[in-house]
């Protein structure tokens, strides 16, 4: 694949090839998607994200046993904390609205913006900052959010089930914005 660029998303980033195959996987406690791309410092989706989000929507529609999903937005640390929190929530809202337009029931989605408070890798390099600009999809069960472990990216092929842990109940925190 020398003529095709690497898909930098936390999954096989060192192989030099774009990722292929299904872009969404539903595991017991999480919905794992390929990277969702946005215009720099904006909440507008890049067209390359539409296929992944269409598959996310289809998975949500097919799995009616899951009553709620939490769409979480994150940023790198380039801007101020206040700007990053607002941008992360706007991005989560844009993803939610896209999913609504694809037929996902509005009552099944909530959004949260964490800004740069929960990086998955160091922000010291552009590659690290790119990995921290992300959207994750958590499954809500009994009022608790379940999803990828905080130290693992939720992109590409998901980690084995043994590496997926339930998250604590998420209270309203000053370091996040919620809609």
Short mmCIF file of C-alpha atoms in Angstrom, two decimals:
data_model
loop_
_atom_site.label_atom_id
_atom_site.label_comp_id
_atom_site.label_asym_id
_atom_site.label_seq_id
_atom_site.Cartn_x
_atom_site.Cartn_y
_atom_site.Cartn_z
CA UNK A 1 0.00 0.00 0.00
CA UNK A 2 2.81 2.51 -0.75
CA UNK A 3 0.43 4.82 -2.63
CA UNK A 4 -2.18 5.03 0.15
CA UNK A 5 -1.67 7.04 3.37
CA UNK A 6 -1.74 5.46 6.82
CA UNK A 7 -4.97 5.83 8.76
CA UNK A 8 -3.67 7.41 11.99
CA UNK A 9 -6.23 6.37 14.57
CA UNK A 10 -4.57 4.30 17.25
CA UNK A 11 -5.05 1.01 15.38
CA UNK A 12 -2.02 -0.46 13.55
CA UNK A 13 -0.60 3.05 13.00
CA UNK A 14 2.90 1.64 12.39
CA UNK A 15 1.95 -0.57 9.43
CA UNK A 16 1.95 2.34 6.94
CA UNK A 17 -1.37 1.33 5.40
CA UNK A 18 -4.94 2.59 5.59
CA UNK A 19 -7.28 0.56 7.78
CA UNK A 20 -9.79 -1.61 5.95
CA UNK A 21 -12.95 -3.49 6.85
CA UNK A 22 -15.81 -2.66 9.12
CA UNK A 23 -15.44 0.71 10.83
CA UNK A 24 -17.82 0.10 13.76
CA UNK A 25 -17.79 -2.71 16.31
CA UNK A 26 -20.32 -3.18 19.10
CA UNK A 27 -18.87 -4.97 22.09
CA UNK A 28 -20.52 -5.77 25.39
CA UNK A 29 -19.97 -2.33 26.95
CA UNK A 30 -18.88 -0.07 24.13
CA UNK A 31 -19.41 1.00 20.57
CA UNK A 32 -16.02 1.43 18.89
CA UNK A 33 -15.69 3.52 15.75
CA UNK A 34 -13.01 4.66 13.37
CA UNK A 35 -11.82 8.21 13.95
CA UNK A 36 -14.32 10.99 13.42
CA UNK A 37 -12.58 13.93 11.76
CA UNK A 38 -13.38 17.62 12.18
CA UNK A 39 -12.06 20.77 10.57
CA UNK A 40 -9.21 22.22 12.64
CA UNK A 41 -10.44 24.18 15.66
CA UNK A 42 -14.04 23.86 14.45
CA UNK A 43 -17.04 21.67 15.12
CA UNK A 44 -17.69 20.96 11.41
CA UNK A 45 -17.36 17.33 10.31
CA UNK A 46 -15.02 16.40 7.50
CA UNK A 47 -16.79 14.45 4.73
CA UNK A 48 -14.46 11.49 5.39
CA UNK A 49 -16.29 10.93 8.71
CA UNK A 50 -19.71 10.39 7.19
CA UNK A 51 -19.28 6.67 6.38
CA UNK A 52 -18.12 5.88 9.92
CA UNK A 53 -20.99 7.86 11.44
CA UNK A 54 -23.52 6.18 9.13
CA UNK A 55 -22.27 2.82 10.41
CA UNK A 56 -22.45 4.08 14.01
CA UNK A 57 -26.06 5.13 13.40
CA UNK A 58 -26.91 1.76 11.82
CA UNK A 59 -25.41 -0.10 14.79
CA UNK A 60 -27.40 2.06 17.22
CA UNK A 61 -30.62 1.52 15.27
CA UNK A 62 -30.09 -2.25 15.07
CA UNK A 63 -29.34 -2.62 18.79
CA UNK A 64 -32.57 -1.45 20.35
CA UNK A 65 -31.71 -3.35 23.54
CA UNK A 66 -29.30 -0.51 24.31
CA UNK A 67 -31.47 2.29 25.58
CA UNK A 68 -28.92 5.12 25.82
CA UNK A 69 -25.58 6.15 24.40
CA UNK A 70 -23.31 8.90 25.61
CA UNK A 71 -21.40 10.79 22.90
CA UNK A 72 -18.23 12.24 24.44
CA UNK A 73 -16.09 14.86 22.78
CA UNK A 74 -12.42 15.52 23.58
CA UNK A 75 -9.76 17.92 22.30
CA UNK A 76 -6.01 18.34 22.45
CA UNK A 77 -4.47 21.00 24.70
CA UNK A 78 -3.71 23.68 22.10
CA UNK A 79 -6.39 26.19 23.19
CA UNK A 80 -7.45 27.37 26.64
CA UNK A 81 -9.37 24.93 28.85
CA UNK A 82 -12.61 26.93 28.44
CA UNK A 83 -12.35 26.98 24.64
CA UNK A 84 -11.50 23.26 24.53
CA UNK A 85 -14.46 22.32 26.74
CA UNK A 86 -16.86 24.32 24.59
CA UNK A 87 -15.38 22.92 21.35
CA UNK A 88 -15.51 19.33 22.61
CA UNK A 89 -19.19 19.70 23.49
CA UNK A 90 -19.98 21.31 20.13
CA UNK A 91 -18.28 18.42 18.36
CA UNK A 92 -20.23 15.86 20.40
CA UNK A 93 -23.43 17.79 19.56
CA UNK A 94 -22.59 17.75 15.82
CA UNK A 95 -22.08 13.98 15.97
CA UNK A 96 -25.36 13.57 17.90
CA UNK A 97 -27.23 15.67 15.34
CA UNK A 98 -25.75 13.64 12.48
CA UNK A 99 -26.92 10.45 14.20
CA UNK A 100 -30.40 11.97 14.67
CA UNK A 101 -30.52 12.77 10.95
CA UNK A 102 -29.59 9.13 10.21
CA UNK A 103 -32.60 7.90 12.22
CA UNK A 104 -31.29 7.33 15.75
CA UNK A 105 -34.00 8.18 18.30
CA UNK A 106 -33.28 11.51 20.01
CA UNK A 107 -34.08 10.08 23.44
CA UNK A 108 -31.21 7.59 23.17
CA UNK A 109 -28.32 10.07 22.93
CA UNK A 110 -26.74 12.48 25.38
CA UNK A 111 -23.58 14.51 24.84
CA UNK A 112 -20.69 15.53 27.05
CA UNK A 113 -17.62 17.61 26.38
CA UNK A 114 -14.42 16.97 28.32
CA UNK A 115 -12.08 19.35 26.50
CA UNK A 116 -8.45 18.35 27.00
CA UNK A 117 -8.93 16.92 30.52
CA UNK A 118 -8.74 13.23 29.53
CA UNK A 119 -5.94 12.67 27.02
CA UNK A 120 -5.24 9.10 25.93
CA UNK A 121 -1.63 9.92 24.96
CA UNK A 122 0.79 12.81 25.49
CA UNK A 123 0.00 16.11 23.77
CA UNK A 124 3.72 16.79 23.17
CA UNK A 125 3.63 15.81 19.48
CA UNK A 126 1.21 16.51 16.63
CA UNK A 127 0.51 12.77 16.39
CA UNK A 128 -0.39 12.66 20.09
CA UNK A 129 -2.59 15.74 19.81
CA UNK A 130 -4.35 14.19 16.80
CA UNK A 131 -5.16 11.05 18.83
CA UNK A 132 -6.56 13.15 21.67
CA UNK A 133 -8.99 14.97 19.34
CA UNK A 134 -11.66 12.32 19.37
CA UNK A 135 -15.27 11.32 19.94
CA UNK A 136 -16.17 8.22 21.95
CA UNK A 137 -19.47 6.37 22.25
CA UNK A 138 -20.32 4.97 25.68
CA UNK A 139 -23.23 2.69 26.48
CA UNK A 140 -25.36 3.81 29.42
CA UNK A 141 -26.59 0.98 31.66
CA UNK A 142 -28.38 1.57 34.94
CA UNK A 143 -27.27 5.21 34.99
CA UNK A 144 -23.58 4.35 34.50
CA UNK A 145 -21.41 4.93 31.45
CA UNK A 146 -19.54 1.93 30.10
CA UNK A 147 -16.91 2.27 27.43
CA UNK A 148 -13.27 2.07 26.58
CA UNK A 149 -10.82 2.25 29.42
CA UNK A 150 -9.48 5.77 29.89
CA UNK A 151 -5.99 4.67 28.84
CA UNK A 152 -7.07 3.07 25.55
CA UNK A 153 -8.25 4.90 22.41
CA UNK A 154 -11.71 3.98 21.15
CA UNK A 155 -10.68 3.82 17.52
CA UNK A 156 -9.87 1.06 15.07
CA UNK A 157 -10.24 -2.51 16.20
CA UNK A 158 -11.39 -2.63 19.82
CA UNK A 159 -9.28 -4.03 22.62
CA UNK A 160 -10.05 -7.52 23.92
CA UNK A 161 -13.01 -7.67 26.30
CA UNK A 162 -10.58 -8.25 29.17
CA UNK A 163 -9.21 -4.72 28.60
CA UNK A 164 -12.65 -3.11 28.58
CA UNK A 165 -13.80 -2.02 32.00
CA UNK A 166 -16.99 -0.39 33.24
CA UNK A 167 -16.55 3.26 34.05
CA UNK A 168 -17.64 4.83 37.29
CA UNK A 169 -20.91 6.65 37.44
CA UNK A 170 -20.17 10.06 35.97
CA UNK A 171 -21.36 12.92 38.17
CA UNK A 172 -21.74 16.44 36.88
CA UNK A 173 -18.15 17.65 37.02
CA UNK A 174 -16.70 21.12 36.61
CA UNK A 175 -14.24 19.76 34.01
CA UNK A 176 -16.92 18.80 31.50
CA UNK A 177 -19.88 20.30 29.72
CA UNK A 178 -23.12 18.38 29.34
CA UNK A 179 -26.25 18.79 27.21
#
